[in-house]
């Protein structure tokens, strides 16, 4: 099933820094372009790290105050996070300031995959790489949210064409498909219970779908039938049956 790729929503003109870019130049880049982070690349345009506003703030926050008494050594100063903060506090270049390894995505990843990566790593932007691991773009949370701006009519057309017609081999009007504010309601009578599961599962995966209301009925419950025949049902459609 066709899903929008990261390459379709990413920004291709990427503000970047090199390993040796001075600290103040990094700050100027962020301020001039009104961005909160950027990737750091090597001479081959491969991403070696990322810098966020937080990294710069750490640099300022960890700078010692000459009027404060010297801090005593603590065991917590030996943790990886503490060592990282201390290194950033002394950083004079992008290479010493950056966070590594970088969290990235590929241009041909789906928007859903990119969103999951962002959520898992709690980041606001992802450098986008091509097949040769080179930087080709940047994608932000705002970019990924564009998928929910799809018109309801466009979503409905995709449900009918890709789910009902191509996957289930049904007539376009055999099932009623209603889409309101991204919420898809499927209603009608189908031959098998497995078909209803396929219809709902595939619809949930369509870009821009907020939720699916299942009002489908079926004439026969084939949940307990042997696997081989069911897996062959209508070719690709069987791949969408939920696995338990």
JSON list of C-alpha atoms in Angstrom, two decimals:
[
{"chain": "A", "resi": 1, "resn": "UNK", "atom": "CA", "xyz": [0.00, 0.00, 0.00]},
{"chain": "A", "resi": 2, "resn": "UNK", "atom": "CA", "xyz": [1.29, 3.43, -0.93]},
{"chain": "A", "resi": 3, "resn": "UNK", "atom": "CA", "xyz": [2.39, 5.61, 1.97]},
{"chain": "A", "resi": 4, "resn": "UNK", "atom": "CA", "xyz": [4.03, 9.01, 1.89]},
{"chain": "A", "resi": 5, "resn": "UNK", "atom": "CA", "xyz": [7.78, 8.92, 2.31]},
{"chain": "A", "resi": 6, "resn": "UNK", "atom": "CA", "xyz": [10.04, 11.21, 4.30]},
{"chain": "A", "resi": 7, "resn": "UNK", "atom": "CA", "xyz": [11.51, 12.48, 1.06]},
{"chain": "A", "resi": 8, "resn": "UNK", "atom": "CA", "xyz": [8.16, 14.02, 0.12]},
{"chain": "A", "resi": 9, "resn": "UNK", "atom": "CA", "xyz": [8.00, 16.31, 3.17]},
{"chain": "A", "resi": 10, "resn": "UNK", "atom": "CA", "xyz": [11.65, 16.95, 4.09]},
{"chain": "A", "resi": 11, "resn": "UNK", "atom": "CA", "xyz": [13.49, 20.24, 3.61]},
{"chain": "A", "resi": 12, "resn": "UNK", "atom": "CA", "xyz": [16.33, 19.83, 1.13]},
{"chain": "A", "resi": 13, "resn": "UNK", "atom": "CA", "xyz": [18.19, 23.07, 1.88]},
{"chain": "A", "resi": 14, "resn": "UNK", "atom": "CA", "xyz": [19.84, 22.01, 5.12]},
{"chain": "A", "resi": 15, "resn": "UNK", "atom": "CA", "xyz": [21.77, 24.35, 7.40]},
{"chain": "A", "resi": 16, "resn": "UNK", "atom": "CA", "xyz": [24.76, 22.34, 8.61]},
{"chain": "A", "resi": 17, "resn": "UNK", "atom": "CA", "xyz": [28.06, 22.64, 10.42]},
{"chain": "A", "resi": 18, "resn": "UNK", "atom": "CA", "xyz": [31.43, 20.95, 9.98]},
{"chain": "A", "resi": 19, "resn": "UNK", "atom": "CA", "xyz": [33.42, 19.34, 12.78]},
{"chain": "A", "resi": 20, "resn": "UNK", "atom": "CA", "xyz": [35.64, 22.39, 13.12]},
{"chain": "A", "resi": 21, "resn": "UNK", "atom": "CA", "xyz": [32.92, 25.07, 12.94]},
{"chain": "A", "resi": 22, "resn": "UNK", "atom": "CA", "xyz": [33.50, 27.46, 15.88]},
{"chain": "A", "resi": 23, "resn": "UNK", "atom": "CA", "xyz": [31.02, 27.56, 18.74]},
{"chain": "A", "resi": 24, "resn": "UNK", "atom": "CA", "xyz": [29.93, 31.13, 18.03]},
{"chain": "A", "resi": 25, "resn": "UNK", "atom": "CA", "xyz": [29.39, 30.38, 14.34]},
{"chain": "A", "resi": 26, "resn": "UNK", "atom": "CA", "xyz": [27.07, 27.52, 15.33]},
{"chain": "A", "resi": 27, "resn": "UNK", "atom": "CA", "xyz": [25.12, 29.96, 17.51]},
{"chain": "A", "resi": 28, "resn": "UNK", "atom": "CA", "xyz": [24.98, 32.45, 14.63]},
{"chain": "A", "resi": 29, "resn": "UNK", "atom": "CA", "xyz": [23.68, 29.78, 12.25]},
{"chain": "A", "resi": 30, "resn": "UNK", "atom": "CA", "xyz": [20.88, 28.82, 14.62]},
{"chain": "A", "resi": 31, "resn": "UNK", "atom": "CA", "xyz": [19.92, 32.44, 15.21]},
{"chain": "A", "resi": 32, "resn": "UNK", "atom": "CA", "xyz": [20.19, 33.58, 11.59]},
{"chain": "A", "resi": 33, "resn": "UNK", "atom": "CA", "xyz": [18.05, 30.76, 10.23]},
{"chain": "A", "resi": 34, "resn": "UNK", "atom": "CA", "xyz": [15.69, 30.64, 13.24]},
{"chain": "A", "resi": 35, "resn": "UNK", "atom": "CA", "xyz": [16.20, 26.94, 13.82]},
{"chain": "A", "resi": 36, "resn": "UNK", "atom": "CA", "xyz": [16.76, 25.02, 17.03]},
{"chain": "A", "resi": 37, "resn": "UNK", "atom": "CA", "xyz": [19.25, 22.45, 15.77]},
{"chain": "A", "resi": 38, "resn": "UNK", "atom": "CA", "xyz": [21.44, 21.32, 12.90]},
{"chain": "A", "resi": 39, "resn": "UNK", "atom": "CA", "xyz": [23.48, 18.32, 11.74]},
{"chain": "A", "resi": 40, "resn": "UNK", "atom": "CA", "xyz": [27.27, 18.13, 11.74]},
{"chain": "A", "resi": 41, "resn": "UNK", "atom": "CA", "xyz": [28.79, 16.56, 8.62]},
{"chain": "A", "resi": 42, "resn": "UNK", "atom": "CA", "xyz": [32.22, 15.37, 7.54]},
{"chain": "A", "resi": 43, "resn": "UNK", "atom": "CA", "xyz": [33.98, 16.12, 4.26]},
{"chain": "A", "resi": 44, "resn": "UNK", "atom": "CA", "xyz": [31.93, 13.42, 2.54]},
{"chain": "A", "resi": 45, "resn": "UNK", "atom": "CA", "xyz": [28.58, 14.94, 3.60]},
{"chain": "A", "resi": 46, "resn": "UNK", "atom": "CA", "xyz": [27.96, 12.11, 6.04]},
{"chain": "A", "resi": 47, "resn": "UNK", "atom": "CA", "xyz": [26.27, 13.04, 9.31]},
{"chain": "A", "resi": 48, "resn": "UNK", "atom": "CA", "xyz": [28.54, 12.50, 12.31]},
{"chain": "A", "resi": 49, "resn": "UNK", "atom": "CA", "xyz": [26.45, 14.25, 14.95]},
{"chain": "A", "resi": 50, "resn": "UNK", "atom": "CA", "xyz": [23.72, 16.77, 15.71]},
{"chain": "A", "resi": 51, "resn": "UNK", "atom": "CA", "xyz": [23.63, 19.99, 17.69]},
{"chain": "A", "resi": 52, "resn": "UNK", "atom": "CA", "xyz": [20.58, 21.44, 19.40]},
{"chain": "A", "resi": 53, "resn": "UNK", "atom": "CA", "xyz": [19.95, 24.64, 21.33]},
{"chain": "A", "resi": 54, "resn": "UNK", "atom": "CA", "xyz": [20.14, 22.50, 24.45]},
{"chain": "A", "resi": 55, "resn": "UNK", "atom": "CA", "xyz": [23.78, 21.71, 23.72]},
{"chain": "A", "resi": 56, "resn": "UNK", "atom": "CA", "xyz": [24.60, 25.41, 23.55]},
{"chain": "A", "resi": 57, "resn": "UNK", "atom": "CA", "xyz": [22.66, 26.11, 26.74]},
{"chain": "A", "resi": 58, "resn": "UNK", "atom": "CA", "xyz": [24.64, 23.39, 28.52]},
{"chain": "A", "resi": 59, "resn": "UNK", "atom": "CA", "xyz": [27.79, 25.15, 27.38]},
{"chain": "A", "resi": 60, "resn": "UNK", "atom": "CA", "xyz": [26.63, 28.35, 29.03]},
{"chain": "A", "resi": 61, "resn": "UNK", "atom": "CA", "xyz": [25.09, 26.72, 32.11]},
{"chain": "A", "resi": 62, "resn": "UNK", "atom": "CA", "xyz": [28.22, 24.72, 32.92]},
{"chain": "A", "resi": 63, "resn": "UNK", "atom": "CA", "xyz": [30.56, 27.68, 32.59]},
{"chain": "A", "resi": 64, "resn": "UNK", "atom": "CA", "xyz": [31.97, 28.25, 36.11]},
{"chain": "A", "resi": 65, "resn": "UNK", "atom": "CA", "xyz": [31.10, 31.44, 37.95]},
{"chain": "A", "resi": 66, "resn": "UNK", "atom": "CA", "xyz": [34.31, 33.05, 39.25]},
{"chain": "A", "resi": 67, "resn": "UNK", "atom": "CA", "xyz": [32.45, 34.29, 42.34]},
{"chain": "A", "resi": 68, "resn": "UNK", "atom": "CA", "xyz": [31.12, 30.85, 43.34]},
{"chain": "A", "resi": 69, "resn": "UNK", "atom": "CA", "xyz": [33.14, 28.48, 45.54]},
{"chain": "A", "resi": 70, "resn": "UNK", "atom": "CA", "xyz": [34.76, 25.60, 43.70]},
{"chain": "A", "resi": 71, "resn": "UNK", "atom": "CA", "xyz": [32.48, 22.57, 43.47]},
{"chain": "A", "resi": 72, "resn": "UNK", "atom": "CA", "xyz": [33.50, 19.43, 45.31]},
{"chain": "A", "resi": 73, "resn": "UNK", "atom": "CA", "xyz": [34.01, 16.21, 43.39]},
{"chain": "A", "resi": 74, "resn": "UNK", "atom": "CA", "xyz": [31.08, 13.79, 43.48]},
{"chain": "A", "resi": 75, "resn": "UNK", "atom": "CA", "xyz": [30.75, 10.22, 42.27]},
{"chain": "A", "resi": 76, "resn": "UNK", "atom": "CA", "xyz": [27.94, 11.38, 40.00]},
{"chain": "A", "resi": 77, "resn": "UNK", "atom": "CA", "xyz": [30.56, 13.37, 38.10]},
{"chain": "A", "resi": 78, "resn": "UNK", "atom": "CA", "xyz": [31.80, 10.05, 36.69]},
{"chain": "A", "resi": 79, "resn": "UNK", "atom": "CA", "xyz": [28.56, 9.11, 34.95]},
{"chain": "A", "resi": 80, "resn": "UNK", "atom": "CA", "xyz": [28.41, 9.17, 31.18]},
{"chain": "A", "resi": 81, "resn": "UNK", "atom": "CA", "xyz": [25.91, 12.02, 31.19]},
{"chain": "A", "resi": 82, "resn": "UNK", "atom": "CA", "xyz": [28.05, 14.08, 33.54]},
{"chain": "A", "resi": 83, "resn": "UNK", "atom": "CA", "xyz": [31.16, 13.52, 31.43]},
{"chain": "A", "resi": 84, "resn": "UNK", "atom": "CA", "xyz": [29.22, 14.53, 28.32]},
{"chain": "A", "resi": 85, "resn": "UNK", "atom": "CA", "xyz": [28.01, 17.74, 29.96]},
{"chain": "A", "resi": 86, "resn": "UNK", "atom": "CA", "xyz": [31.52, 18.55, 31.12]},
{"chain": "A", "resi": 87, "resn": "UNK", "atom": "CA", "xyz": [32.88, 18.04, 27.59]},
{"chain": "A", "resi": 88, "resn": "UNK", "atom": "CA", "xyz": [30.19, 20.28, 26.10]},
{"chain": "A", "resi": 89, "resn": "UNK", "atom": "CA", "xyz": [30.99, 22.93, 28.71]},
{"chain": "A", "resi": 90, "resn": "UNK", "atom": "CA", "xyz": [34.53, 23.10, 27.35]},
{"chain": "A", "resi": 91, "resn": "UNK", "atom": "CA", "xyz": [33.53, 22.83, 23.69]},
{"chain": "A", "resi": 92, "resn": "UNK", "atom": "CA", "xyz": [34.86, 25.39, 21.26]},
{"chain": "A", "resi": 93, "resn": "UNK", "atom": "CA", "xyz": [33.83, 23.68, 18.03]},
{"chain": "A", "resi": 94, "resn": "UNK", "atom": "CA", "xyz": [30.80, 21.88, 16.63]},
{"chain": "A", "resi": 95, "resn": "UNK", "atom": "CA", "xyz": [32.63, 18.56, 16.76]},
{"chain": "A", "resi": 96, "resn": "UNK", "atom": "CA", "xyz": [33.13, 18.85, 20.51]},
{"chain": "A", "resi": 97, "resn": "UNK", "atom": "CA", "xyz": [29.67, 20.24, 21.10]},
{"chain": "A", "resi": 98, "resn": "UNK", "atom": "CA", "xyz": [27.62, 17.76, 19.07]},
{"chain": "A", "resi": 99, "resn": "UNK", "atom": "CA", "xyz": [25.69, 14.75, 20.31]},
{"chain": "A", "resi": 100, "resn": "UNK", "atom": "CA", "xyz": [26.68, 11.44, 18.77]},
{"chain": "A", "resi": 101, "resn": "UNK", "atom": "CA", "xyz": [25.82, 9.02, 17.31]},
{"chain": "A", "resi": 102, "resn": "UNK", "atom": "CA", "xyz": [23.18, 10.95, 15.36]},
{"chain": "A", "resi": 103, "resn": "UNK", "atom": "CA", "xyz": [19.60, 9.71, 15.09]},
{"chain": "A", "resi": 104, "resn": "UNK", "atom": "CA", "xyz": [18.71, 9.72, 11.39]},
{"chain": "A", "resi": 105, "resn": "UNK", "atom": "CA", "xyz": [16.15, 8.45, 8.87]},
{"chain": "A", "resi": 106, "resn": "UNK", "atom": "CA", "xyz": [16.28, 7.62, 5.18]},
{"chain": "A", "resi": 107, "resn": "UNK", "atom": "CA", "xyz": [14.47, 9.49, 2.44]},
{"chain": "A", "resi": 108, "resn": "UNK", "atom": "CA", "xyz": [12.51, 6.35, 1.51]},
{"chain": "A", "resi": 109, "resn": "UNK", "atom": "CA", "xyz": [11.32, 5.67, 5.08]},
{"chain": "A", "resi": 110, "resn": "UNK", "atom": "CA", "xyz": [7.62, 6.22, 5.64]},
{"chain": "A", "resi": 111, "resn": "UNK", "atom": "CA", "xyz": [6.35, 9.19, 7.60]},
{"chain": "A", "resi": 112, "resn": "UNK", "atom": "CA", "xyz": [5.03, 6.78, 10.22]},
{"chain": "A", "resi": 113, "resn": "UNK", "atom": "CA", "xyz": [8.51, 5.27, 10.67]},
{"chain": "A", "resi": 114, "resn": "UNK", "atom": "CA", "xyz": [10.03, 8.72, 11.03]},
{"chain": "A", "resi": 115, "resn": "UNK", "atom": "CA", "xyz": [7.41, 9.75, 13.60]},
{"chain": "A", "resi": 116, "resn": "UNK", "atom": "CA", "xyz": [8.12, 6.62, 15.66]},
{"chain": "A", "resi": 117, "resn": "UNK", "atom": "CA", "xyz": [11.85, 7.35, 15.54]},
{"chain": "A", "resi": 118, "resn": "UNK", "atom": "CA", "xyz": [11.26, 10.90, 16.74]},
{"chain": "A", "resi": 119, "resn": "UNK", "atom": "CA", "xyz": [9.03, 9.76, 19.59]},
{"chain": "A", "resi": 120, "resn": "UNK", "atom": "CA", "xyz": [11.40, 6.96, 20.64]},
{"chain": "A", "resi": 121, "resn": "UNK", "atom": "CA", "xyz": [14.44, 9.23, 20.82]},
{"chain": "A", "resi": 122, "resn": "UNK", "atom": "CA", "xyz": [12.54, 12.36, 21.92]},
{"chain": "A", "resi": 123, "resn": "UNK", "atom": "CA", "xyz": [14.01, 14.58, 19.22]},
{"chain": "A", "resi": 124, "resn": "UNK", "atom": "CA", "xyz": [12.41, 17.36, 17.21]},
{"chain": "A", "resi": 125, "resn": "UNK", "atom": "CA", "xyz": [14.23, 16.88, 13.90]},
{"chain": "A", "resi": 126, "resn": "UNK", "atom": "CA", "xyz": [15.96, 14.14, 11.98]},
{"chain": "A", "resi": 127, "resn": "UNK", "atom": "CA", "xyz": [18.70, 14.38, 9.35]},
{"chain": "A", "resi": 128, "resn": "UNK", "atom": "CA", "xyz": [17.62, 12.51, 6.22]},
{"chain": "A", "resi": 129, "resn": "UNK", "atom": "CA", "xyz": [20.11, 10.27, 4.43]},
{"chain": "A", "resi": 130, "resn": "UNK", "atom": "CA", "xyz": [20.23, 8.82, 0.93]},
{"chain": "A", "resi": 131, "resn": "UNK", "atom": "CA", "xyz": [21.27, 5.28, -0.01]},
{"chain": "A", "resi": 132, "resn": "UNK", "atom": "CA", "xyz": [24.94, 6.21, 0.38]},
{"chain": "A", "resi": 133, "resn": "UNK", "atom": "CA", "xyz": [24.42, 7.56, 3.91]},
{"chain": "A", "resi": 134, "resn": "UNK", "atom": "CA", "xyz": [24.87, 11.17, 2.75]},
{"chain": "A", "resi": 135, "resn": "UNK", "atom": "CA", "xyz": [22.81, 14.08, 4.02]},
{"chain": "A", "resi": 136, "resn": "UNK", "atom": "CA", "xyz": [20.00, 15.03, 1.62]},
{"chain": "A", "resi": 137, "resn": "UNK", "atom": "CA", "xyz": [17.50, 16.78, 3.87]},
{"chain": "A", "resi": 138, "resn": "UNK", "atom": "CA", "xyz": [16.07, 17.45, 7.29]},
{"chain": "A", "resi": 139, "resn": "UNK", "atom": "CA", "xyz": [12.62, 16.57, 8.60]},
{"chain": "A", "resi": 140, "resn": "UNK", "atom": "CA", "xyz": [10.93, 18.16, 11.61]},
{"chain": "A", "resi": 141, "resn": "UNK", "atom": "CA", "xyz": [7.87, 17.37, 13.67]},
{"chain": "A", "resi": 142, "resn": "UNK", "atom": "CA", "xyz": [5.99, 20.06, 11.81]},
{"chain": "A", "resi": 143, "resn": "UNK", "atom": "CA", "xyz": [6.86, 18.40, 8.49]},
{"chain": "A", "resi": 144, "resn": "UNK", "atom": "CA", "xyz": [5.49, 15.07, 9.67]},
{"chain": "A", "resi": 145, "resn": "UNK", "atom": "CA", "xyz": [2.25, 16.66, 10.84]},
{"chain": "A", "resi": 146, "resn": "UNK", "atom": "CA", "xyz": [1.50, 17.65, 7.24]},
{"chain": "A", "resi": 147, "resn": "UNK", "atom": "CA", "xyz": [0.17, 14.14, 6.70]},
{"chain": "A", "resi": 148, "resn": "UNK", "atom": "CA", "xyz": [-2.85, 15.00, 8.84]},
{"chain": "A", "resi": 149, "resn": "UNK", "atom": "CA", "xyz": [-3.70, 17.90, 6.55]},
{"chain": "A", "resi": 150, "resn": "UNK", "atom": "CA", "xyz": [-4.81, 15.52, 3.79]},
{"chain": "A", "resi": 151, "resn": "UNK", "atom": "CA", "xyz": [-8.38, 16.27, 2.63]},
{"chain": "A", "resi": 152, "resn": "UNK", "atom": "CA", "xyz": [-11.04, 13.79, 3.72]},
{"chain": "A", "resi": 153, "resn": "UNK", "atom": "CA", "xyz": [-12.00, 13.16, 0.09]},
{"chain": "A", "resi": 154, "resn": "UNK", "atom": "CA", "xyz": [-8.43, 12.17, -0.76]},
{"chain": "A", "resi": 155, "resn": "UNK", "atom": "CA", "xyz": [-8.30, 9.75, 2.16]},
{"chain": "A", "resi": 156, "resn": "UNK", "atom": "CA", "xyz": [-11.62, 8.23, 1.14]},
{"chain": "A", "resi": 157, "resn": "UNK", "atom": "CA", "xyz": [-10.46, 7.71, -2.44]},
{"chain": "A", "resi": 158, "resn": "UNK", "atom": "CA", "xyz": [-7.39, 5.86, -1.19]},
{"chain": "A", "resi": 159, "resn": "UNK", "atom": "CA", "xyz": [-9.43, 3.60, 1.10]},
{"chain": "A", "resi": 160, "resn": "UNK", "atom": "CA", "xyz": [-11.76, 2.67, -1.75]},
{"chain": "A", "resi": 161, "resn": "UNK", "atom": "CA", "xyz": [-9.04, 2.16, -4.35]},
{"chain": "A", "resi": 162, "resn": "UNK", "atom": "CA", "xyz": [-6.29, 0.47, -2.32]},
{"chain": "A", "resi": 163, "resn": "UNK", "atom": "CA", "xyz": [-8.24, -1.37, 0.38]},
{"chain": "A", "resi": 164, "resn": "UNK", "atom": "CA", "xyz": [-11.55, -2.34, -1.19]},
{"chain": "A", "resi": 165, "resn": "UNK", "atom": "CA", "xyz": [-10.67, -2.68, -4.87]},
{"chain": "A", "resi": 166, "resn": "UNK", "atom": "CA", "xyz": [-7.00, -3.72, -4.98]},
{"chain": "A", "resi": 167, "resn": "UNK", "atom": "CA", "xyz": [-6.64, -5.69, -1.78]},
{"chain": "A", "resi": 168, "resn": "UNK", "atom": "CA", "xyz": [-10.09, -7.20, -1.28]},
{"chain": "A", "resi": 169, "resn": "UNK", "atom": "CA", "xyz": [-11.27, -7.27, -4.90]},
{"chain": "A", "resi": 170, "resn": "UNK", "atom": "CA", "xyz": [-14.57, -5.68, -4.03]},
{"chain": "A", "resi": 171, "resn": "UNK", "atom": "CA", "xyz": [-16.73, -3.29, -6.02]},
{"chain": "A", "resi": 172, "resn": "UNK", "atom": "CA", "xyz": [-16.01, 0.36, -5.13]},
{"chain": "A", "resi": 173, "resn": "UNK", "atom": "CA", "xyz": [-19.51, 0.87, -3.68]},
{"chain": "A", "resi": 174, "resn": "UNK", "atom": "CA", "xyz": [-19.87, -2.48, -1.94]},
{"chain": "A", "resi": 175, "resn": "UNK", "atom": "CA", "xyz": [-18.80, -0.93, 1.39]},
{"chain": "A", "resi": 176, "resn": "UNK", "atom": "CA", "xyz": [-19.76, 2.52, 2.60]},
{"chain": "A", "resi": 177, "resn": "UNK", "atom": "CA", "xyz": [-16.71, 4.65, 3.39]},
{"chain": "A", "resi": 178, "resn": "UNK", "atom": "CA", "xyz": [-17.26, 7.94, 5.21]},
{"chain": "A", "resi": 179, "resn": "UNK", "atom": "CA", "xyz": [-14.40, 10.23, 6.28]},
{"chain": "A", "resi": 180, "resn": "UNK", "atom": "CA", "xyz": [-14.90, 13.20, 8.60]},
{"chain": "A", "resi": 181, "resn": "UNK", "atom": "CA", "xyz": [-11.89, 15.09, 9.99]},
{"chain": "A", "resi": 182, "resn": "UNK", "atom": "CA", "xyz": [-9.66, 12.09, 9.28]},
{"chain": "A", "resi": 183, "resn": "UNK", "atom": "CA", "xyz": [-11.93, 9.61, 11.09]},
{"chain": "A", "resi": 184, "resn": "UNK", "atom": "CA", "xyz": [-12.92, 6.81, 8.71]},
{"chain": "A", "resi": 185, "resn": "UNK", "atom": "CA", "xyz": [-16.16, 4.92, 9.22]},
{"chain": "A", "resi": 186, "resn": "UNK", "atom": "CA", "xyz": [-16.50, 1.59, 7.39]},
{"chain": "A", "resi": 187, "resn": "UNK", "atom": "CA", "xyz": [-19.98, 0.08, 7.21]},
{"chain": "A", "resi": 188, "resn": "UNK", "atom": "CA", "xyz": [-21.57, -2.69, 5.21]},
{"chain": "A", "resi": 189, "resn": "UNK", "atom": "CA", "xyz": [-21.84, -6.45, 4.95]},
{"chain": "A", "resi": 190, "resn": "UNK", "atom": "CA", "xyz": [-18.83, -8.56, 3.94]},
{"chain": "A", "resi": 191, "resn": "UNK", "atom": "CA", "xyz": [-18.50, -12.25, 3.14]},
{"chain": "A", "resi": 192, "resn": "UNK", "atom": "CA", "xyz": [-15.90, -13.23, 5.76]},
{"chain": "A", "resi": 193, "resn": "UNK", "atom": "CA", "xyz": [-14.82, -11.99, 9.18]},
{"chain": "A", "resi": 194, "resn": "UNK", "atom": "CA", "xyz": [-11.20, -12.02, 8.02]},
{"chain": "A", "resi": 195, "resn": "UNK", "atom": "CA", "xyz": [-12.09, -9.50, 5.31]},
{"chain": "A", "resi": 196, "resn": "UNK", "atom": "CA", "xyz": [-13.38, -7.05, 7.91]},
{"chain": "A", "resi": 197, "resn": "UNK", "atom": "CA", "xyz": [-10.12, -7.33, 9.84]},
{"chain": "A", "resi": 198, "resn": "UNK", "atom": "CA", "xyz": [-8.10, -6.71, 6.69]},
{"chain": "A", "resi": 199, "resn": "UNK", "atom": "CA", "xyz": [-10.21, -3.70, 5.76]},
{"chain": "A", "resi": 200, "resn": "UNK", "atom": "CA", "xyz": [-9.83, -2.09, 9.19]},
{"chain": "A", "resi": 201, "resn": "UNK", "atom": "CA", "xyz": [-6.11, -2.91, 9.52]},
{"chain": "A", "resi": 202, "resn": "UNK", "atom": "CA", "xyz": [-5.18, -1.52, 6.11]},
{"chain": "A", "resi": 203, "resn": "UNK", "atom": "CA", "xyz": [-7.31, 1.60, 6.58]},
{"chain": "A", "resi": 204, "resn": "UNK", "atom": "CA", "xyz": [-5.57, 2.36, 9.88]},
{"chain": "A", "resi": 205, "resn": "UNK", "atom": "CA", "xyz": [-2.23, 2.45, 8.03]},
{"chain": "A", "resi": 206, "resn": "UNK", "atom": "CA", "xyz": [-3.25, 5.05, 5.48]},
{"chain": "A", "resi": 207, "resn": "UNK", "atom": "CA", "xyz": [-1.54, 8.42, 5.88]},
{"chain": "A", "resi": 208, "resn": "UNK", "atom": "CA", "xyz": [-3.79, 11.02, 7.48]},
{"chain": "A", "resi": 209, "resn": "UNK", "atom": "CA", "xyz": [-6.20, 8.58, 9.12]},
{"chain": "A", "resi": 210, "resn": "UNK", "atom": "CA", "xyz": [-6.87, 9.64, 12.70]},
{"chain": "A", "resi": 211, "resn": "UNK", "atom": "CA", "xyz": [-9.07, 6.66, 13.65]},
{"chain": "A", "resi": 212, "resn": "UNK", "atom": "CA", "xyz": [-11.22, 3.93, 12.11]},
{"chain": "A", "resi": 213, "resn": "UNK", "atom": "CA", "xyz": [-14.79, 3.23, 13.22]},
{"chain": "A", "resi": 214, "resn": "UNK", "atom": "CA", "xyz": [-15.61, -0.39, 12.43]},
{"chain": "A", "resi": 215, "resn": "UNK", "atom": "CA", "xyz": [-19.28, -0.92, 11.63]},
{"chain": "A", "resi": 216, "resn": "UNK", "atom": "CA", "xyz": [-18.70, -3.87, 9.30]},
{"chain": "A", "resi": 217, "resn": "UNK", "atom": "CA", "xyz": [-20.68, -7.09, 9.53]},
{"chain": "A", "resi": 218, "resn": "UNK", "atom": "CA", "xyz": [-19.90, -10.49, 8.00]},
{"chain": "A", "resi": 219, "resn": "UNK", "atom": "CA", "xyz": [-21.81, -13.55, 6.83]},
{"chain": "A", "resi": 220, "resn": "UNK", "atom": "CA", "xyz": [-19.34, -16.24, 7.90]},
{"chain": "A", "resi": 221, "resn": "UNK", "atom": "CA", "xyz": [-16.80, -16.48, 10.69]},
{"chain": "A", "resi": 222, "resn": "UNK", "atom": "CA", "xyz": [-13.66, -17.99, 9.16]},
{"chain": "A", "resi": 223, "resn": "UNK", "atom": "CA", "xyz": [-11.40, -17.26, 12.14]},
{"chain": "A", "resi": 224, "resn": "UNK", "atom": "CA", "xyz": [-10.94, -20.94, 12.89]},
{"chain": "A", "resi": 225, "resn": "UNK", "atom": "CA", "xyz": [-10.23, -22.13, 9.35]},
{"chain": "A", "resi": 226, "resn": "UNK", "atom": "CA", "xyz": [-6.86, -23.74, 8.43]},
{"chain": "A", "resi": 227, "resn": "UNK", "atom": "CA", "xyz": [-4.09, -21.27, 7.64]},
{"chain": "A", "resi": 228, "resn": "UNK", "atom": "CA", "xyz": [-2.81, -22.14, 4.10]},
{"chain": "A", "resi": 229, "resn": "UNK", "atom": "CA", "xyz": [-6.00, -21.33, 2.21]},
{"chain": "A", "resi": 230, "resn": "UNK", "atom": "CA", "xyz": [-6.58, -18.17, 4.20]},
{"chain": "A", "resi": 231, "resn": "UNK", "atom": "CA", "xyz": [-3.00, -16.93, 3.67]},
{"chain": "A", "resi": 232, "resn": "UNK", "atom": "CA", "xyz": [-3.55, -17.26, -0.06]},
{"chain": "A", "resi": 233, "resn": "UNK", "atom": "CA", "xyz": [-6.78, -15.31, 0.05]},
{"chain": "A", "resi": 234, "resn": "UNK", "atom": "CA", "xyz": [-6.66, -12.54, -2.53]},
{"chain": "A", "resi": 235, "resn": "UNK", "atom": "CA", "xyz": [-2.88, -12.49, -2.66]},
{"chain": "A", "resi": 236, "resn": "UNK", "atom": "CA", "xyz": [-1.43, -9.58, -0.72]},
{"chain": "A", "resi": 237, "resn": "UNK", "atom": "CA", "xyz": [-4.51, -9.03, 1.43]},
{"chain": "A", "resi": 238, "resn": "UNK", "atom": "CA", "xyz": [-3.66, -11.94, 3.72]},
{"chain": "A", "resi": 239, "resn": "UNK", "atom": "CA", "xyz": [-0.51, -10.17, 4.82]},
{"chain": "A", "resi": 240, "resn": "UNK", "atom": "CA", "xyz": [-2.67, -7.62, 6.62]},
{"chain": "A", "resi": 241, "resn": "UNK", "atom": "CA", "xyz": [-4.33, -10.11, 8.92]},
{"chain": "A", "resi": 242, "resn": "UNK", "atom": "CA", "xyz": [-3.41, -9.29, 12.54]},
{"chain": "A", "resi": 243, "resn": "UNK", "atom": "CA", "xyz": [-0.85, -11.65, 14.05]},
{"chain": "A", "resi": 244, "resn": "UNK", "atom": "CA", "xyz": [-1.23, -12.85, 17.59]}
]
